[in-house]
Short mmCIF file of N, CA and C in Angstrom, two decimals:
data_model
loop_
_atom_site.label_atom_id
_atom_site.label_comp_id
_atom_site.label_asym_id
_atom_site.label_seq_id
_atom_site.Cartn_x
_atom_site.Cartn_y
_atom_site.Cartn_z
N UNK A 299 -2.01 -12.95 -6.90
CA UNK A 299 -2.07 -11.68 -7.60
C UNK A 299 -0.77 -11.50 -8.36
N UNK A 300 -0.87 -11.09 -9.61
CA UNK A 300 0.34 -10.89 -10.41
C UNK A 300 1.05 -9.61 -9.98
N UNK A 301 2.34 -9.50 -10.24
CA UNK A 301 3.08 -8.28 -9.87
C UNK A 301 2.49 -7.06 -10.55
N UNK A 302 2.51 -5.95 -9.85
CA UNK A 302 1.99 -4.70 -10.41
C UNK A 302 3.02 -4.06 -11.31
N UNK A 303 2.56 -3.45 -12.37
CA UNK A 303 3.45 -2.79 -13.31
C UNK A 303 3.33 -1.29 -13.13
N UNK A 304 4.09 -0.75 -12.17
CA UNK A 304 4.06 0.69 -11.94
C UNK A 304 4.69 1.46 -13.09
N UNK A 305 5.62 0.84 -13.79
CA UNK A 305 6.36 1.56 -14.82
C UNK A 305 5.50 1.94 -16.02
N UNK A 306 4.40 1.26 -16.21
CA UNK A 306 3.56 1.53 -17.38
C UNK A 306 3.03 2.96 -17.36
N UNK A 307 2.63 3.45 -16.22
CA UNK A 307 2.11 4.80 -16.11
C UNK A 307 2.23 5.23 -14.65
N UNK A 308 3.25 5.99 -14.33
CA UNK A 308 3.54 6.35 -12.94
C UNK A 308 2.42 7.12 -12.26
N UNK A 309 1.58 7.81 -13.01
CA UNK A 309 0.52 8.62 -12.42
C UNK A 309 -0.79 7.85 -12.30
N UNK A 310 -0.77 6.56 -12.58
CA UNK A 310 -1.99 5.77 -12.54
C UNK A 310 -1.85 4.64 -11.53
N UNK A 311 -2.90 4.45 -10.74
CA UNK A 311 -2.94 3.31 -9.82
C UNK A 311 -3.46 2.13 -10.63
N UNK A 312 -2.78 0.98 -10.59
CA UNK A 312 -3.26 -0.17 -11.35
C UNK A 312 -4.72 -0.49 -11.02
N UNK A 313 -5.50 -0.78 -12.04
CA UNK A 313 -6.94 -1.01 -11.89
C UNK A 313 -7.24 -2.14 -10.90
N UNK A 314 -6.45 -3.20 -10.94
CA UNK A 314 -6.69 -4.33 -10.04
C UNK A 314 -6.52 -3.91 -8.58
N UNK A 315 -5.66 -2.95 -8.30
CA UNK A 315 -5.46 -2.46 -6.95
C UNK A 315 -6.67 -1.64 -6.52
N UNK A 316 -7.15 -0.78 -7.39
CA UNK A 316 -8.34 0.03 -7.08
C UNK A 316 -9.55 -0.86 -6.79
N UNK A 317 -9.70 -1.93 -7.53
CA UNK A 317 -10.82 -2.86 -7.30
C UNK A 317 -10.67 -3.59 -5.96
N UNK A 318 -9.45 -3.89 -5.57
CA UNK A 318 -9.22 -4.67 -4.35
C UNK A 318 -9.38 -3.84 -3.07
N UNK A 319 -9.05 -2.56 -3.13
CA UNK A 319 -9.05 -1.73 -1.92
C UNK A 319 -10.13 -0.66 -2.00
N UNK A 320 -11.20 -0.77 -1.20
CA UNK A 320 -12.29 0.21 -1.23
C UNK A 320 -11.82 1.65 -0.98
N UNK A 321 -10.80 1.82 -0.17
CA UNK A 321 -10.31 3.17 0.14
C UNK A 321 -9.75 3.88 -1.09
N UNK A 322 -9.47 3.14 -2.15
CA UNK A 322 -8.88 3.73 -3.34
C UNK A 322 -9.91 4.05 -4.42
N UNK A 323 -11.18 4.09 -4.05
CA UNK A 323 -12.24 4.39 -5.02
C UNK A 323 -12.49 5.89 -5.11
N UNK A 324 -11.47 6.64 -5.37
CA UNK A 324 -11.56 8.08 -5.57
C UNK A 324 -10.37 8.49 -6.44
N UNK A 325 -10.35 9.73 -6.85
CA UNK A 325 -9.21 10.21 -7.62
C UNK A 325 -8.09 10.61 -6.67
N UNK A 326 -6.86 10.36 -7.10
CA UNK A 326 -5.69 10.64 -6.29
C UNK A 326 -4.65 11.42 -7.07
N UNK A 327 -3.92 12.23 -6.35
CA UNK A 327 -2.67 12.77 -6.85
C UNK A 327 -1.64 11.69 -6.54
N UNK A 328 -0.89 11.25 -7.53
CA UNK A 328 0.07 10.16 -7.37
C UNK A 328 1.47 10.70 -7.58
N UNK A 329 2.34 10.46 -6.60
CA UNK A 329 3.74 10.86 -6.72
C UNK A 329 4.63 9.64 -6.56
N UNK A 330 5.65 9.54 -7.38
CA UNK A 330 6.58 8.42 -7.31
C UNK A 330 7.51 8.59 -6.11
N UNK A 331 7.74 7.48 -5.39
CA UNK A 331 8.71 7.49 -4.31
C UNK A 331 10.12 7.50 -4.88
N UNK A 332 11.05 7.99 -4.09
CA UNK A 332 12.43 8.11 -4.57
C UNK A 332 13.35 7.15 -3.82
N UNK A 333 14.32 6.60 -4.52
CA UNK A 333 15.43 5.92 -3.91
C UNK A 333 15.20 4.52 -3.38
N UNK A 334 14.06 3.91 -3.64
CA UNK A 334 13.83 2.57 -3.13
C UNK A 334 14.69 1.54 -3.86
N UNK A 335 15.38 0.72 -3.12
CA UNK A 335 16.21 -0.31 -3.73
C UNK A 335 15.46 -1.64 -3.87
N UNK A 336 14.48 -1.89 -3.01
CA UNK A 336 13.79 -3.17 -3.02
C UNK A 336 12.34 -3.10 -3.49
N UNK A 337 11.66 -2.01 -3.20
CA UNK A 337 10.23 -1.92 -3.45
C UNK A 337 9.92 -0.73 -4.36
N UNK A 338 8.78 -0.81 -5.08
CA UNK A 338 8.29 0.33 -5.86
C UNK A 338 7.23 1.02 -5.02
N UNK A 339 7.38 2.33 -4.81
CA UNK A 339 6.51 3.06 -3.90
C UNK A 339 5.88 4.25 -4.60
N UNK A 340 4.60 4.47 -4.31
CA UNK A 340 3.87 5.65 -4.77
C UNK A 340 3.18 6.27 -3.57
N UNK A 341 3.17 7.61 -3.53
CA UNK A 341 2.47 8.34 -2.48
C UNK A 341 1.18 8.88 -3.08
N UNK A 342 0.07 8.64 -2.40
CA UNK A 342 -1.24 9.02 -2.90
C UNK A 342 -1.88 10.04 -1.97
N UNK A 343 -2.51 11.05 -2.55
CA UNK A 343 -3.29 12.01 -1.78
C UNK A 343 -4.66 12.07 -2.43
N UNK A 344 -5.70 11.71 -1.66
CA UNK A 344 -7.05 11.65 -2.18
C UNK A 344 -7.76 12.98 -2.19
N UNK A 345 -8.86 13.03 -2.92
CA UNK A 345 -9.69 14.23 -2.97
C UNK A 345 -10.19 14.62 -1.59
N UNK A 346 -10.37 13.61 -0.72
CA UNK A 346 -10.88 13.87 0.63
C UNK A 346 -9.76 14.20 1.62
N UNK A 347 -8.51 14.31 1.13
CA UNK A 347 -7.38 14.67 1.98
C UNK A 347 -6.65 13.49 2.59
N UNK A 348 -7.21 12.29 2.48
CA UNK A 348 -6.53 11.13 3.03
C UNK A 348 -5.28 10.81 2.22
N UNK A 349 -4.28 10.31 2.91
CA UNK A 349 -3.02 9.98 2.26
C UNK A 349 -2.73 8.49 2.42
N UNK A 350 -2.14 7.92 1.39
CA UNK A 350 -1.78 6.51 1.38
C UNK A 350 -0.40 6.35 0.78
N UNK A 351 0.25 5.26 1.17
CA UNK A 351 1.48 4.84 0.52
C UNK A 351 1.14 3.52 -0.15
N UNK A 352 1.32 3.46 -1.45
CA UNK A 352 1.07 2.25 -2.22
C UNK A 352 2.43 1.66 -2.56
N UNK A 353 2.65 0.42 -2.15
CA UNK A 353 3.97 -0.15 -2.34
C UNK A 353 3.88 -1.57 -2.89
N UNK A 354 4.65 -1.81 -3.94
CA UNK A 354 4.81 -3.17 -4.45
C UNK A 354 6.05 -3.73 -3.78
N UNK A 355 5.83 -4.72 -2.93
CA UNK A 355 6.92 -5.32 -2.16
C UNK A 355 7.68 -6.29 -3.05
N UNK A 356 8.98 -6.27 -2.96
CA UNK A 356 9.84 -7.15 -3.74
C UNK A 356 9.47 -8.61 -3.52
N UNK A 357 9.54 -9.40 -4.58
CA UNK A 357 9.20 -10.82 -4.53
C UNK A 357 10.07 -11.62 -3.58
N UNK A 358 11.20 -11.08 -3.14
CA UNK A 358 12.06 -11.82 -2.22
C UNK A 358 11.41 -11.97 -0.84
N UNK A 359 10.36 -11.18 -0.56
CA UNK A 359 9.64 -11.26 0.71
C UNK A 359 8.38 -12.09 0.53
N UNK A 360 8.09 -12.93 1.49
CA UNK A 360 6.84 -13.71 1.43
C UNK A 360 5.67 -12.80 1.79
N UNK A 361 4.46 -13.15 1.38
CA UNK A 361 3.27 -12.35 1.74
C UNK A 361 3.09 -12.22 3.26
N UNK A 362 3.67 -13.14 4.02
CA UNK A 362 3.57 -13.07 5.48
C UNK A 362 4.19 -11.83 6.08
N UNK A 363 5.00 -11.12 5.32
CA UNK A 363 5.60 -9.89 5.83
C UNK A 363 4.53 -8.86 6.21
N UNK A 364 3.39 -8.91 5.53
CA UNK A 364 2.31 -7.98 5.84
C UNK A 364 1.73 -8.24 7.23
N UNK A 365 1.65 -9.52 7.61
CA UNK A 365 1.19 -9.85 8.96
C UNK A 365 2.16 -9.32 10.00
N UNK A 366 3.45 -9.43 9.74
CA UNK A 366 4.46 -8.91 10.67
C UNK A 366 4.35 -7.39 10.79
N UNK A 367 4.19 -6.72 9.67
CA UNK A 367 4.05 -5.26 9.69
C UNK A 367 2.83 -4.85 10.50
N UNK A 368 1.72 -5.56 10.30
CA UNK A 368 0.51 -5.22 11.04
C UNK A 368 0.70 -5.41 12.54
N UNK A 369 1.35 -6.50 12.94
CA UNK A 369 1.61 -6.73 14.37
C UNK A 369 2.47 -5.63 14.99
N UNK A 370 3.51 -5.25 14.28
CA UNK A 370 4.42 -4.22 14.80
C UNK A 370 3.72 -2.87 14.89
N UNK A 371 2.99 -2.48 13.85
CA UNK A 371 2.33 -1.17 13.89
C UNK A 371 1.21 -1.14 14.94
N UNK A 372 0.50 -2.26 15.12
CA UNK A 372 -0.53 -2.33 16.16
C UNK A 372 0.12 -2.17 17.54
N UNK A 373 1.23 -2.86 17.75
CA UNK A 373 1.96 -2.78 19.02
C UNK A 373 2.40 -1.34 19.30
N UNK A 374 2.96 -0.68 18.31
CA UNK A 374 3.41 0.71 18.49
C UNK A 374 2.23 1.62 18.79
N UNK A 375 1.14 1.45 18.06
CA UNK A 375 -0.05 2.28 18.25
C UNK A 375 -0.63 2.10 19.65
N UNK A 376 -0.68 0.87 20.14
CA UNK A 376 -1.21 0.59 21.47
C UNK A 376 -0.36 1.23 22.57
N UNK A 377 0.86 1.57 22.25
CA UNK A 377 1.74 2.23 23.21
C UNK A 377 1.82 3.74 22.99
N UNK A 378 0.90 4.25 22.19
CA UNK A 378 0.77 5.69 22.02
C UNK A 378 1.62 6.31 20.93
N UNK A 379 2.32 5.50 20.15
CA UNK A 379 3.14 6.05 19.07
C UNK A 379 2.30 6.21 17.81
N UNK A 380 2.54 7.25 17.08
CA UNK A 380 1.84 7.47 15.82
C UNK A 380 2.51 6.64 14.74
N UNK A 381 1.72 5.85 14.03
CA UNK A 381 2.25 4.99 12.99
C UNK A 381 1.19 4.81 11.90
N UNK A 382 1.59 4.34 10.79
CA UNK A 382 0.65 4.04 9.71
C UNK A 382 -0.06 2.73 10.04
N UNK A 383 -1.07 2.41 9.26
CA UNK A 383 -1.72 1.11 9.38
C UNK A 383 -1.95 0.57 7.99
N UNK A 384 -1.93 -0.74 7.88
CA UNK A 384 -2.17 -1.37 6.59
C UNK A 384 -3.66 -1.34 6.28
N UNK A 385 -3.99 -1.08 5.06
CA UNK A 385 -5.38 -1.06 4.58
C UNK A 385 -5.72 -2.46 4.07
N UNK A 386 -6.82 -2.99 4.52
CA UNK A 386 -7.23 -4.33 4.07
C UNK A 386 -8.02 -4.26 2.77
N UNK A 387 -7.96 -5.36 2.03
CA UNK A 387 -8.71 -5.47 0.77
C UNK A 387 -10.18 -5.71 1.09
N UNK A 388 -11.00 -5.69 0.03
CA UNK A 388 -12.43 -6.00 0.19
C UNK A 388 -12.64 -7.36 0.86
N UNK A 389 -11.73 -8.28 0.60
CA UNK A 389 -11.83 -9.63 1.15
C UNK A 389 -11.22 -9.76 2.54
N UNK A 390 -10.70 -8.67 3.07
CA UNK A 390 -10.10 -8.69 4.40
C UNK A 390 -8.63 -9.06 4.43
N UNK A 391 -8.04 -9.24 3.26
CA UNK A 391 -6.61 -9.60 3.19
C UNK A 391 -5.73 -8.36 3.35
N UNK A 392 -4.48 -8.59 3.70
CA UNK A 392 -3.51 -7.50 3.83
C UNK A 392 -2.72 -7.25 2.55
N UNK A 393 -2.92 -8.09 1.54
CA UNK A 393 -2.18 -7.94 0.28
C UNK A 393 -3.01 -8.47 -0.84
#
């Protein structure tokens, strides 16, 4: 997947991302994240009230970082801590 161009239109979710993630098939209020040094972040609030964080991870990280994040958040959740979870693509991938 090619890098996402958030700078083109901050209030728009890239079309390729919407196609990849079924959860993003609705209209969203999009807010730019502040202060990120490594990643580009957008906060999304859907018409149905669901909230998402959309983040373009810096190329210095391998795609395997998503597997690590999923393991850590699953571990925390299993121990009763509230945490986010990664949304999988239509193909079941984490990125």
